[in-house]
mmCIF file of C-alpha atoms in Angstrom:
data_model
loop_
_atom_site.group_PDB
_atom_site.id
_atom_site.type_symbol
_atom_site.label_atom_id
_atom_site.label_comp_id
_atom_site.label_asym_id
_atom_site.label_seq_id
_atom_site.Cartn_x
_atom_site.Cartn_y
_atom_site.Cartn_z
ATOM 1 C CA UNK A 89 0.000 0.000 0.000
ATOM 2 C CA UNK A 90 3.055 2.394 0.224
ATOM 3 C CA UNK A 91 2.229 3.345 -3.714
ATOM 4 C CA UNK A 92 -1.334 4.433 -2.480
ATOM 5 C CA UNK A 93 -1.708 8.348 -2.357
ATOM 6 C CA UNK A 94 -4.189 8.708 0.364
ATOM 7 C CA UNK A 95 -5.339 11.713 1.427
ATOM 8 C CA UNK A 96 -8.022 13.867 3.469
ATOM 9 C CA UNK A 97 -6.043 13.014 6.918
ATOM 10 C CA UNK A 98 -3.686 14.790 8.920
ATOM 11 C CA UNK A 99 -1.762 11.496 10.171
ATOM 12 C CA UNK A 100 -0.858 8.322 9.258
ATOM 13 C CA UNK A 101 -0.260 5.930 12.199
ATOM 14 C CA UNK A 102 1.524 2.550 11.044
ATOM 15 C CA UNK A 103 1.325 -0.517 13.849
ATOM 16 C CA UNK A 104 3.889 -3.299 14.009
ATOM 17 C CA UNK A 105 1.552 -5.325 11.550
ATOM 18 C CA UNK A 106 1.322 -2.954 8.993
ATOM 19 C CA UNK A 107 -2.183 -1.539 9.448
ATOM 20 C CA UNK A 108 -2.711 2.398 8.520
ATOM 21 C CA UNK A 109 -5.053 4.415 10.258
ATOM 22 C CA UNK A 110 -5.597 7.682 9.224
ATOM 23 C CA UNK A 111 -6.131 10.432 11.992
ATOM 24 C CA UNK A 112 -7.756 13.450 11.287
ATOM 25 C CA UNK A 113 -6.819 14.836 13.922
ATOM 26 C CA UNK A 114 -2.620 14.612 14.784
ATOM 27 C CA UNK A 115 -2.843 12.308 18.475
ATOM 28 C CA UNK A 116 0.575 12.758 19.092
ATOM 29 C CA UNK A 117 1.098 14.889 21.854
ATOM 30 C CA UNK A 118 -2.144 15.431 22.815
ATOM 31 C CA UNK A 119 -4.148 14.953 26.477
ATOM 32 C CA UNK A 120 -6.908 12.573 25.280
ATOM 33 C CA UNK A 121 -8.599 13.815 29.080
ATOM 34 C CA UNK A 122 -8.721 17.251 27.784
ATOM 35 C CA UNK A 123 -11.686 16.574 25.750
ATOM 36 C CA UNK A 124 -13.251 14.110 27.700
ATOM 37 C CA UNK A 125 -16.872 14.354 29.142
ATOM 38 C CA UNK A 126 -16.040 14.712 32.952
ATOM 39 C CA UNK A 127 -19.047 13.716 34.975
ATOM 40 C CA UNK A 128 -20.611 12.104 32.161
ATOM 41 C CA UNK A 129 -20.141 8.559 32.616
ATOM 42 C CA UNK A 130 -23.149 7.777 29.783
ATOM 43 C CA UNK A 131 -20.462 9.248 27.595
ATOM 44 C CA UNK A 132 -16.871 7.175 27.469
ATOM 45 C CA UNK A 133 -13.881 8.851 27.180
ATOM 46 C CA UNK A 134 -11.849 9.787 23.891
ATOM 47 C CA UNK A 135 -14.675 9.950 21.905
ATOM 48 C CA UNK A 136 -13.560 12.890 20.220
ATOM 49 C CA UNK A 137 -10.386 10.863 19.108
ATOM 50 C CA UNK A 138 -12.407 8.071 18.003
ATOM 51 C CA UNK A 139 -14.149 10.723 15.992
ATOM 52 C CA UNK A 140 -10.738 11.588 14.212
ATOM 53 C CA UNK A 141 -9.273 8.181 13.655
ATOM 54 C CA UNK A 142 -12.551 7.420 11.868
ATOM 55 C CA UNK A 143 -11.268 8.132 7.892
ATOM 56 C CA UNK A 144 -14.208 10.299 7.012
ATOM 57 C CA UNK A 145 -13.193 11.793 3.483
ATOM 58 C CA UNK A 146 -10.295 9.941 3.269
ATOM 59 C CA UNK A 147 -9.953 8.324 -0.179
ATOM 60 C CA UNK A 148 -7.174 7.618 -2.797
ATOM 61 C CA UNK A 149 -7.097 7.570 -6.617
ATOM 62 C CA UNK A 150 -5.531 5.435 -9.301
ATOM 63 C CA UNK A 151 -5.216 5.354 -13.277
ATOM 64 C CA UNK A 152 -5.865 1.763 -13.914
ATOM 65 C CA UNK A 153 -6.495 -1.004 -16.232
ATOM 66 C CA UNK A 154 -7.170 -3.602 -13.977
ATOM 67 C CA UNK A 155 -9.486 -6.040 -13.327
ATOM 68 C CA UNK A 156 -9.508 -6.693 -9.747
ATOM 69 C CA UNK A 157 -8.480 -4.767 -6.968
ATOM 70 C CA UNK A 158 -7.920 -5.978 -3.649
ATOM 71 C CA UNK A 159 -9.072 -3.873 -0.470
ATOM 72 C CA UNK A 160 -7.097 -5.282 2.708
ATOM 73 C CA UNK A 161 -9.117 -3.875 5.270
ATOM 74 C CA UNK A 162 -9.574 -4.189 9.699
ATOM 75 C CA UNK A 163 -13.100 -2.504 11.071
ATOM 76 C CA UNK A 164 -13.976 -2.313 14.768
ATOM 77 C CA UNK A 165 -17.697 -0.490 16.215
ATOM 78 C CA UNK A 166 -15.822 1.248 18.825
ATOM 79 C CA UNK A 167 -18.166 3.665 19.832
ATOM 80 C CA UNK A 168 -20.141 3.634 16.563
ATOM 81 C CA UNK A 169 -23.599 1.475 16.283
ATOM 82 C CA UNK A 170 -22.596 1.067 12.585
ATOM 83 C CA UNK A 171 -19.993 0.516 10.220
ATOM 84 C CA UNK A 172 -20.371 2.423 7.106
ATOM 85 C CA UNK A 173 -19.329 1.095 3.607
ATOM 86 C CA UNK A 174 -16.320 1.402 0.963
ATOM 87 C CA UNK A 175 -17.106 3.439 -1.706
ATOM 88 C CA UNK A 176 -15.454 2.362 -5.234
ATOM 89 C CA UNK A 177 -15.670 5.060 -7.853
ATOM 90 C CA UNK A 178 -14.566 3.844 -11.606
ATOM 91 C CA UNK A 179 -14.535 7.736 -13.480
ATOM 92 C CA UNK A 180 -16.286 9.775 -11.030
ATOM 93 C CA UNK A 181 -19.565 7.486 -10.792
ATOM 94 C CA UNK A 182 -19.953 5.112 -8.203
ATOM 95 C CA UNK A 183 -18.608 1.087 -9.382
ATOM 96 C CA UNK A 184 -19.290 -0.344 -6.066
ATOM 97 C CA UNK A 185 -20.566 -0.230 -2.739
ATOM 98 C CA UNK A 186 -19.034 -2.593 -0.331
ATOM 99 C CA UNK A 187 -20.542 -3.800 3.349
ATOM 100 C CA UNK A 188 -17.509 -3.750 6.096
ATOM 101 C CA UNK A 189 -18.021 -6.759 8.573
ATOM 102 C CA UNK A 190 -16.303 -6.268 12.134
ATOM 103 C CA UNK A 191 -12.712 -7.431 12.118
ATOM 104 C CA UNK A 192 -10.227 -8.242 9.500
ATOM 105 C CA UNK A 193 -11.666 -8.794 5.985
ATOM 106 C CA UNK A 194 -10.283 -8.553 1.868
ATOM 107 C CA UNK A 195 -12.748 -6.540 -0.639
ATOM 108 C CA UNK A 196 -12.656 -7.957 -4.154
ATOM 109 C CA UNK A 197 -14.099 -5.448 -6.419
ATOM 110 C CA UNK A 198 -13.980 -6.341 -10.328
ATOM 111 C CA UNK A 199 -13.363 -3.863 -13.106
ATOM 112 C CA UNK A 200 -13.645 -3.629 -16.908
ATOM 113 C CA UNK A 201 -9.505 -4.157 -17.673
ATOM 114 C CA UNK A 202 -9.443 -0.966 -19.314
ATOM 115 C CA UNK A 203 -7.696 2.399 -18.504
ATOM 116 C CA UNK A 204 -10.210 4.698 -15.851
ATOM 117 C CA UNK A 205 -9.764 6.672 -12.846
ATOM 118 C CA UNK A 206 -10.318 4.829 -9.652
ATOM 119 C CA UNK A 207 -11.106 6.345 -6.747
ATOM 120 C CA UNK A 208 -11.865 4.172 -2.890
ATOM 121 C CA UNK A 209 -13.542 6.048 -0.218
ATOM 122 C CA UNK A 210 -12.800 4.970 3.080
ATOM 123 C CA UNK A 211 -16.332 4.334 5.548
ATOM 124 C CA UNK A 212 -17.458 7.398 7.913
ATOM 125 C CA UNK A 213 -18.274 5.435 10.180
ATOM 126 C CA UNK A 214 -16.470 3.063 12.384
ATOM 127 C CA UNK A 215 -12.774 2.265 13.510
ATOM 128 C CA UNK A 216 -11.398 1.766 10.678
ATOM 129 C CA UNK A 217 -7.404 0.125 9.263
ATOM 130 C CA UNK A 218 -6.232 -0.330 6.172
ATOM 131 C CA UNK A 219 -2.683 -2.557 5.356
ATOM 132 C CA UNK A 220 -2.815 -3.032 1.481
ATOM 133 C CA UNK A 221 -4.376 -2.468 -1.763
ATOM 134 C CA UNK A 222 -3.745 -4.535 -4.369
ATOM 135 C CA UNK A 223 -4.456 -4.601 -8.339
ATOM 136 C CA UNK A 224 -4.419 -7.503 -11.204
ATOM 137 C CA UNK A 225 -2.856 -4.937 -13.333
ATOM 138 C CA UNK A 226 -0.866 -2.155 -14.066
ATOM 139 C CA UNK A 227 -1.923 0.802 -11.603
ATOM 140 C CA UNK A 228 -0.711 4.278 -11.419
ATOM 141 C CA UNK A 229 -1.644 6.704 -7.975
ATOM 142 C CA UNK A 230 -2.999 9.551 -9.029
ATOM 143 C CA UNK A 231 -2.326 12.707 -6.606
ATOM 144 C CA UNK A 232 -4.760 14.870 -5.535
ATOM 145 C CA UNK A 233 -6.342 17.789 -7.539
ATOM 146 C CA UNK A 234 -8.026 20.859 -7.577
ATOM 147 C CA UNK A 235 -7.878 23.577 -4.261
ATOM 148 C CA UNK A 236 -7.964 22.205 -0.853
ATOM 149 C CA UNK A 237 -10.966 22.721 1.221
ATOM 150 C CA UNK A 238 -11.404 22.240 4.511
ATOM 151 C CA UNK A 239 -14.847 21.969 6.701
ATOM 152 C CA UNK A 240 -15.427 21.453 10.257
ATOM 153 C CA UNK A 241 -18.330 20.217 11.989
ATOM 154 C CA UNK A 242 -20.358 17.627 13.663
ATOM 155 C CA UNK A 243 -21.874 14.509 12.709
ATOM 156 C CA UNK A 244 -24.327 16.675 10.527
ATOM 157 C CA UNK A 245 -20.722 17.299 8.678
ATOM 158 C CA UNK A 246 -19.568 13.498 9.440
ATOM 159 C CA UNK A 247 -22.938 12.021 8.070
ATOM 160 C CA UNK A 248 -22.887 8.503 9.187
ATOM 161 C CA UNK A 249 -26.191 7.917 7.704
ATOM 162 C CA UNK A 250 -25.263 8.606 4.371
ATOM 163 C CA UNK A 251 -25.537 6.219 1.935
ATOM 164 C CA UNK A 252 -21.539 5.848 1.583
ATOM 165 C CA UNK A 253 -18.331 7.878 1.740
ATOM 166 C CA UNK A 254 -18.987 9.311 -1.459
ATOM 167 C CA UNK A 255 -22.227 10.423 -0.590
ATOM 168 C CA UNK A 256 -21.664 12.873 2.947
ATOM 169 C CA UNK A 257 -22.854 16.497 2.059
ATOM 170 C CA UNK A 258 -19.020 17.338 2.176
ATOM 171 C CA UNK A 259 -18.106 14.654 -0.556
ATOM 172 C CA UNK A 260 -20.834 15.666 -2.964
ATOM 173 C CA UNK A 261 -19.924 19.123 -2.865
ATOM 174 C CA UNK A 262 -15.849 18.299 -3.485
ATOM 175 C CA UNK A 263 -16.682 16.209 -5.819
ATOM 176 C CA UNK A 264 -18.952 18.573 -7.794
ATOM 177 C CA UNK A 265 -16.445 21.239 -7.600
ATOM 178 C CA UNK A 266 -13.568 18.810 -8.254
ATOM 179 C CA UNK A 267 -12.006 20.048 -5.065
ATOM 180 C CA UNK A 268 -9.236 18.450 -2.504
ATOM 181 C CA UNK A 269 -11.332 17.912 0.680
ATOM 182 C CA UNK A 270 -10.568 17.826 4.298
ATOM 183 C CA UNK A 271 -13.403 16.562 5.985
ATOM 184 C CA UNK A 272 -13.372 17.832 9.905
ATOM 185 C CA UNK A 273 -17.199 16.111 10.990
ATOM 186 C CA UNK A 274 -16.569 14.854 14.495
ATOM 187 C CA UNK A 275 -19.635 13.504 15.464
ATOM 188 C CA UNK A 276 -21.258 14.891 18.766
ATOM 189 C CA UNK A 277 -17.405 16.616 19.127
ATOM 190 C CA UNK A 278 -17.469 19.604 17.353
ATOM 191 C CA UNK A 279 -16.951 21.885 20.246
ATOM 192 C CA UNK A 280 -14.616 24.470 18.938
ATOM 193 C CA UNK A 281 -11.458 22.665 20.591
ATOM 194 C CA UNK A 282 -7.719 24.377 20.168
ATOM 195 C CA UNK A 283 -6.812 21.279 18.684
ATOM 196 C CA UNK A 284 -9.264 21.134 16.158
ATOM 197 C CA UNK A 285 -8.461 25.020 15.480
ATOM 198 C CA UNK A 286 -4.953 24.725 15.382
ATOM 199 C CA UNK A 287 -5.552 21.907 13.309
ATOM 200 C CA UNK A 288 -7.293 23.990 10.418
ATOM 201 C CA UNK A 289 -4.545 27.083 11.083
ATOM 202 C CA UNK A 290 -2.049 24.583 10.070
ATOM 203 C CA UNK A 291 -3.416 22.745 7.017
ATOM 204 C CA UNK A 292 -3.387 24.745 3.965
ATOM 205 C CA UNK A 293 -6.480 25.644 2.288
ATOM 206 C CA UNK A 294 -8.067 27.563 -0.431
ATOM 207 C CA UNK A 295 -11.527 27.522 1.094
ATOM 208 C CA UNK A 296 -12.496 26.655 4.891
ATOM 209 C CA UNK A 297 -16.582 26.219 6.186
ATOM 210 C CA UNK A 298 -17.207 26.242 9.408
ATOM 211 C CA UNK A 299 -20.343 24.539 10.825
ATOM 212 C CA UNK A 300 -21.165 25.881 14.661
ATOM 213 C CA UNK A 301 -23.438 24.962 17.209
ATOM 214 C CA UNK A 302 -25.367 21.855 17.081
ATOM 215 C CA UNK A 303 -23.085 19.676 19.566
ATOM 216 C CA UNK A 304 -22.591 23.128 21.726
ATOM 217 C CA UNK A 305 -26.486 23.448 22.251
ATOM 218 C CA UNK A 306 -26.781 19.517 22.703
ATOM 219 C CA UNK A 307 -23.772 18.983 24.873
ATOM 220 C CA UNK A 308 -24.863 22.749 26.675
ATOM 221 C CA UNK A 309 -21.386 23.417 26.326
ATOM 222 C CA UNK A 310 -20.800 27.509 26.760
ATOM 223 C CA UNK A 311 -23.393 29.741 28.410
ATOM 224 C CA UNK A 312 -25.212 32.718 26.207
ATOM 225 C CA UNK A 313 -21.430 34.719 28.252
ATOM 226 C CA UNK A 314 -19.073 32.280 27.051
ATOM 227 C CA UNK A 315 -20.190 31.346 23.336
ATOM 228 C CA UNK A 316 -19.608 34.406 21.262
ATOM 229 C CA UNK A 317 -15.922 34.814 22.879
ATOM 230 C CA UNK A 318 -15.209 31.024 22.348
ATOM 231 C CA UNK A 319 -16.290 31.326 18.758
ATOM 232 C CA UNK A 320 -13.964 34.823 18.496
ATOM 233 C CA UNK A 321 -10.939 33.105 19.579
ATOM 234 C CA UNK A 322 -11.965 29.922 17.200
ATOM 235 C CA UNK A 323 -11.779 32.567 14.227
ATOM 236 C CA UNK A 324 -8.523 34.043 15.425
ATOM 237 C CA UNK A 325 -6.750 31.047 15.493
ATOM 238 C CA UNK A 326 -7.850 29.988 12.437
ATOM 239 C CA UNK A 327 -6.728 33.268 10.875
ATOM 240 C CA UNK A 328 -3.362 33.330 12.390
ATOM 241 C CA UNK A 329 -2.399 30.371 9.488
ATOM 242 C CA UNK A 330 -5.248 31.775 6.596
ATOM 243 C CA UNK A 331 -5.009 35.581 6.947
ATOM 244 C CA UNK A 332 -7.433 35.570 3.550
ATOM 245 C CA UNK A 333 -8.934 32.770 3.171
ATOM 246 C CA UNK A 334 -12.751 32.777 2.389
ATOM 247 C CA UNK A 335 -14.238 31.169 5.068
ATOM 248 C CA UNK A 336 -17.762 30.421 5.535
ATOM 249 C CA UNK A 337 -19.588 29.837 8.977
ATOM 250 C CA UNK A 338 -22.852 27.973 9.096
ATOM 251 C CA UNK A 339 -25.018 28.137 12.052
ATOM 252 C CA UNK A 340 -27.248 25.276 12.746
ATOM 253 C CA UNK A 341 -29.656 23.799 10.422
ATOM 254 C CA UNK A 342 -32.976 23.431 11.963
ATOM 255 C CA UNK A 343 -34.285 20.853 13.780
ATOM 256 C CA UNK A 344 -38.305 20.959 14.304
ATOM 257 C CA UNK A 345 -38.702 19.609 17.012
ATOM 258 C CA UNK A 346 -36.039 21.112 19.192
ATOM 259 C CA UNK A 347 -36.343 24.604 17.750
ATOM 260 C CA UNK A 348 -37.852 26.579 20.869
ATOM 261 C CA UNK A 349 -36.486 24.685 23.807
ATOM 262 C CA UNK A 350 -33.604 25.615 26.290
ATOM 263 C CA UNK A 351 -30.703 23.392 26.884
ATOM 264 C CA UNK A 352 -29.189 22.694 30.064
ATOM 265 C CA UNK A 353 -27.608 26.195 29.999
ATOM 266 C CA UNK A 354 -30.928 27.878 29.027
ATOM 267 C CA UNK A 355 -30.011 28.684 25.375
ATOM 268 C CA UNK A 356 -32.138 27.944 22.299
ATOM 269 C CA UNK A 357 -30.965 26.965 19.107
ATOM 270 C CA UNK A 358 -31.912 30.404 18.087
ATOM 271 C CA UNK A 359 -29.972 31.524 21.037
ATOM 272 C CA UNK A 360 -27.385 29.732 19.417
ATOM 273 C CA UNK A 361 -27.195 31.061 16.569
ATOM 274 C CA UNK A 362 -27.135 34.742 17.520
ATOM 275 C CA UNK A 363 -24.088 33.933 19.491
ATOM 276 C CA UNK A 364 -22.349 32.092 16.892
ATOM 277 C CA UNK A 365 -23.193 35.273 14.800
ATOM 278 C CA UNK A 366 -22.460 37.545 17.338
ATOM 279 C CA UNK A 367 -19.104 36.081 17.666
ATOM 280 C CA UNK A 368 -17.878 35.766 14.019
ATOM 281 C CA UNK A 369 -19.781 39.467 13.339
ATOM 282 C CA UNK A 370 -16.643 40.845 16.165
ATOM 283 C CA UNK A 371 -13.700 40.314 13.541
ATOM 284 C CA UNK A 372 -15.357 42.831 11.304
ATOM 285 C CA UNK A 373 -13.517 40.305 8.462
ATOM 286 C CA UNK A 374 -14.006 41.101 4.769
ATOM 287 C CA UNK A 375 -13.408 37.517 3.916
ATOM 288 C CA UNK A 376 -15.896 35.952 6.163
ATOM 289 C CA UNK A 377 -19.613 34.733 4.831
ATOM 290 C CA UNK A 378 -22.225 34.031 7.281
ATOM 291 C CA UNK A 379 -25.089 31.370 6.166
ATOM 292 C CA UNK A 380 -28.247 31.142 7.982
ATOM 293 C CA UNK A 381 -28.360 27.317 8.838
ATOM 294 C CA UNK A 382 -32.055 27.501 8.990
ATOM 295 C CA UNK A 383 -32.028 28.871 5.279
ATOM 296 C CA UNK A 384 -30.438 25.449 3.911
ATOM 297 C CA UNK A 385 -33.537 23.107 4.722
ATOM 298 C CA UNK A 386 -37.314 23.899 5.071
ATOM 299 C CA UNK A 387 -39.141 22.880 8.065
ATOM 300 C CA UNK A 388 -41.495 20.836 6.411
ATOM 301 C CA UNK A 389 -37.997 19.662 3.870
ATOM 302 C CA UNK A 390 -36.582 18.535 7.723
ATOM 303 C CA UNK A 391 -39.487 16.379 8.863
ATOM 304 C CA UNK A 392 -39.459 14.766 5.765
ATOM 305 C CA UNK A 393 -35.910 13.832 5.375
ATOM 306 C CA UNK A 394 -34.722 13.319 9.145
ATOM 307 C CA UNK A 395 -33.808 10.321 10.481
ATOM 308 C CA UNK A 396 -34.683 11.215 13.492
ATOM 309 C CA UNK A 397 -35.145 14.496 15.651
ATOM 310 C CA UNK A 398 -31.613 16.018 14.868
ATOM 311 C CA UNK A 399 -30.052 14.258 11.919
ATOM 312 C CA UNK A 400 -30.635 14.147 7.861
ATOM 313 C CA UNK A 401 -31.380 10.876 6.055
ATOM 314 C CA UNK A 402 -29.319 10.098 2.964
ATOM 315 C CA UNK A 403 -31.664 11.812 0.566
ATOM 316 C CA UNK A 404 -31.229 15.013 3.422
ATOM 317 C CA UNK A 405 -27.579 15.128 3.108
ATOM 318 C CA UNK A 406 -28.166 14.745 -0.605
ATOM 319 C CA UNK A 407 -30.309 17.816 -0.533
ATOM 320 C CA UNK A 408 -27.972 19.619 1.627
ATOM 321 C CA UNK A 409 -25.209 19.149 -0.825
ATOM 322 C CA UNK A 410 -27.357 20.705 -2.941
ATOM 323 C CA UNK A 411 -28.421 23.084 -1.514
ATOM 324 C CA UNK A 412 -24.474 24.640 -0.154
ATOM 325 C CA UNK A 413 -22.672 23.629 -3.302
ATOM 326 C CA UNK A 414 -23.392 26.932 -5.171
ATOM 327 C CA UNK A 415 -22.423 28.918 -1.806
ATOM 328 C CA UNK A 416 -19.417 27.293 -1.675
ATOM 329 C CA UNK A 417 -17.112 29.043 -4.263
ATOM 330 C CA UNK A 418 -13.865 29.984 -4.922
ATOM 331 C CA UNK A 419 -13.249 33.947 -5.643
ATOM 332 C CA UNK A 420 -12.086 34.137 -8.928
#
């Protein structure tokens, strides 16, 4: 697998057996307690750095004429209910979709034999290793193309219940714009962490988004004092590496049947919002696009396509893409 140009991940970790797992956030160095949810035991601990060792946009690409390739692959739940599946896309348009079974498996996936673009998505969901790809044929990596975005979130960005890989909001929207993505969707973690900041600040970028407040209103994690600071200082970091780069903040999407109600900390989604606003609004920053999250779906588009109280179905993160993609631009 050492030919295989992987990319969407900020480190590779190697074990003694070979296996690869791709952090998206860098663990070395770090206090896993940092982030942990003290006084929460429903909640176990490192969840945020399951979050990032879960490859979530991370993909590589081949020119091939092949007509097998061979996906060595390890998946573990962890703290997932799900695994999600591999994604195999033969010229942009999806080949294959392949179940991942707990523990150490081999993906055959078949393919015409004649010269194509190949592209495997790694799952969104799960704990997730990879030690080798193989191909019954001549196959040549193929780096990655187009300006880097970046885009930070929660599971709303991480999308475990899309259909596959290739299918989170996030995905659909690189793909359509033929852009490098970074995918930063830490699932019920996206709580404006230095790491995660510093993260971003370091990574270069042509384009960063920025989707706030979903997992602070659930997890009632700053008060209606602490928020709009806490999103200020976010922004600052993030500028210190991207002095003008577009970036785009999104405040929550809505969710019906929570619109209305205080949190443990008294704030409404709406509440939430203002503050995220309030708080990006401070740095007075020409390159800096608020989006209304509650302009991207309807109401009645929400009850529809939810899953449940909170999160999209497939077809919603479909729609979603859809919706952001022409937002989403590059200034000329």
């Amino acid at each position: 697998m050492s030919d295989a140009l992987w990319t969407g991940y900020r480190f590779r970790e190697v074990d003694a057996d070979g296996w690869s797992t791709f952090w998206r956030l860098d663990p070395r160095g770090q206090a896993p307690g940092l982030h942990d949810w003290h006084g929460r035991p429903d909640r176990p601990g490192d969840r945020l750095w399951s979050r990032a060792a879960t490859p979530a946009g991370v993909r590589a690409s081949w020119r091939t004429s092949a007509t097998q390739v061979r996906l060595e692959l390890r998946a573990a739940l962890d703290i997932y209910t799900t695994i999600a599946p591999v994604d195999v896309l033969v010229d942009g348009e999806l080949h294959q979709r392949c179940e991942v079974a707990i523990g150490e498996q081999q993906l055959l996936i078949d393919l015409p034999g004649t010269d194509l673009d190949l592209t495997i998505w790694l799952p969104q969901a799960g704990a997730i290793a990879v030690r080798a790809v193989d191909f019954t044929g001549e196959a040549v990596p193929s780096p990655p193309t187009g300006p880097r975005w970046i885009t930070y979130g929660s599971s709303i960005t991480q999308c475990t219940g899309a259909y596959g890989p290739s299918e989170t909001w996030p995905a659909l929207v690189a793909r359509r714009h033929g852009w490098d993505l970074t995918a930063m969707g830490f699932a019920g973690e996206c709580h404006l962490d230095p790491v995660a900041a510093r993260t971003i600040r370091d990574t270069p970028a042509r384009l960063i988004s920025l989707c706030l407040g979903i997992n602070i209103y659930g997890g009632a994690t700053f008060s209606g004092r602490t928020l709009p600071g806490q999103v200020e200082s976010f922004l600052h970091t993030v500028r210190d590496g991207h002095p003008h780069t577009p970036i785009v903040l999104i405040t929550p999407i809505v969710a019906p049947k929570l619109e209305g109600k205080p949190n443990e900390v008294g704030l409404t989604l709406d509440d939430i919002r203002a503050c995220v606003e309030l708080g990006a609004r401070s740095l007075a920053d020409p390159d800096l696009q608020l989006i209304d999250g509650r302009t991207v779906l309807t109401p009645e588009e929400a009850k529809a396509l939810y899953a449940d109280d909170l999160h999209p179905g497939p077809d919603g993160y479909r729609l979603i893409a859809d919706r952001l993609a022409p937002l989403l631009t590059l200034p000329l």
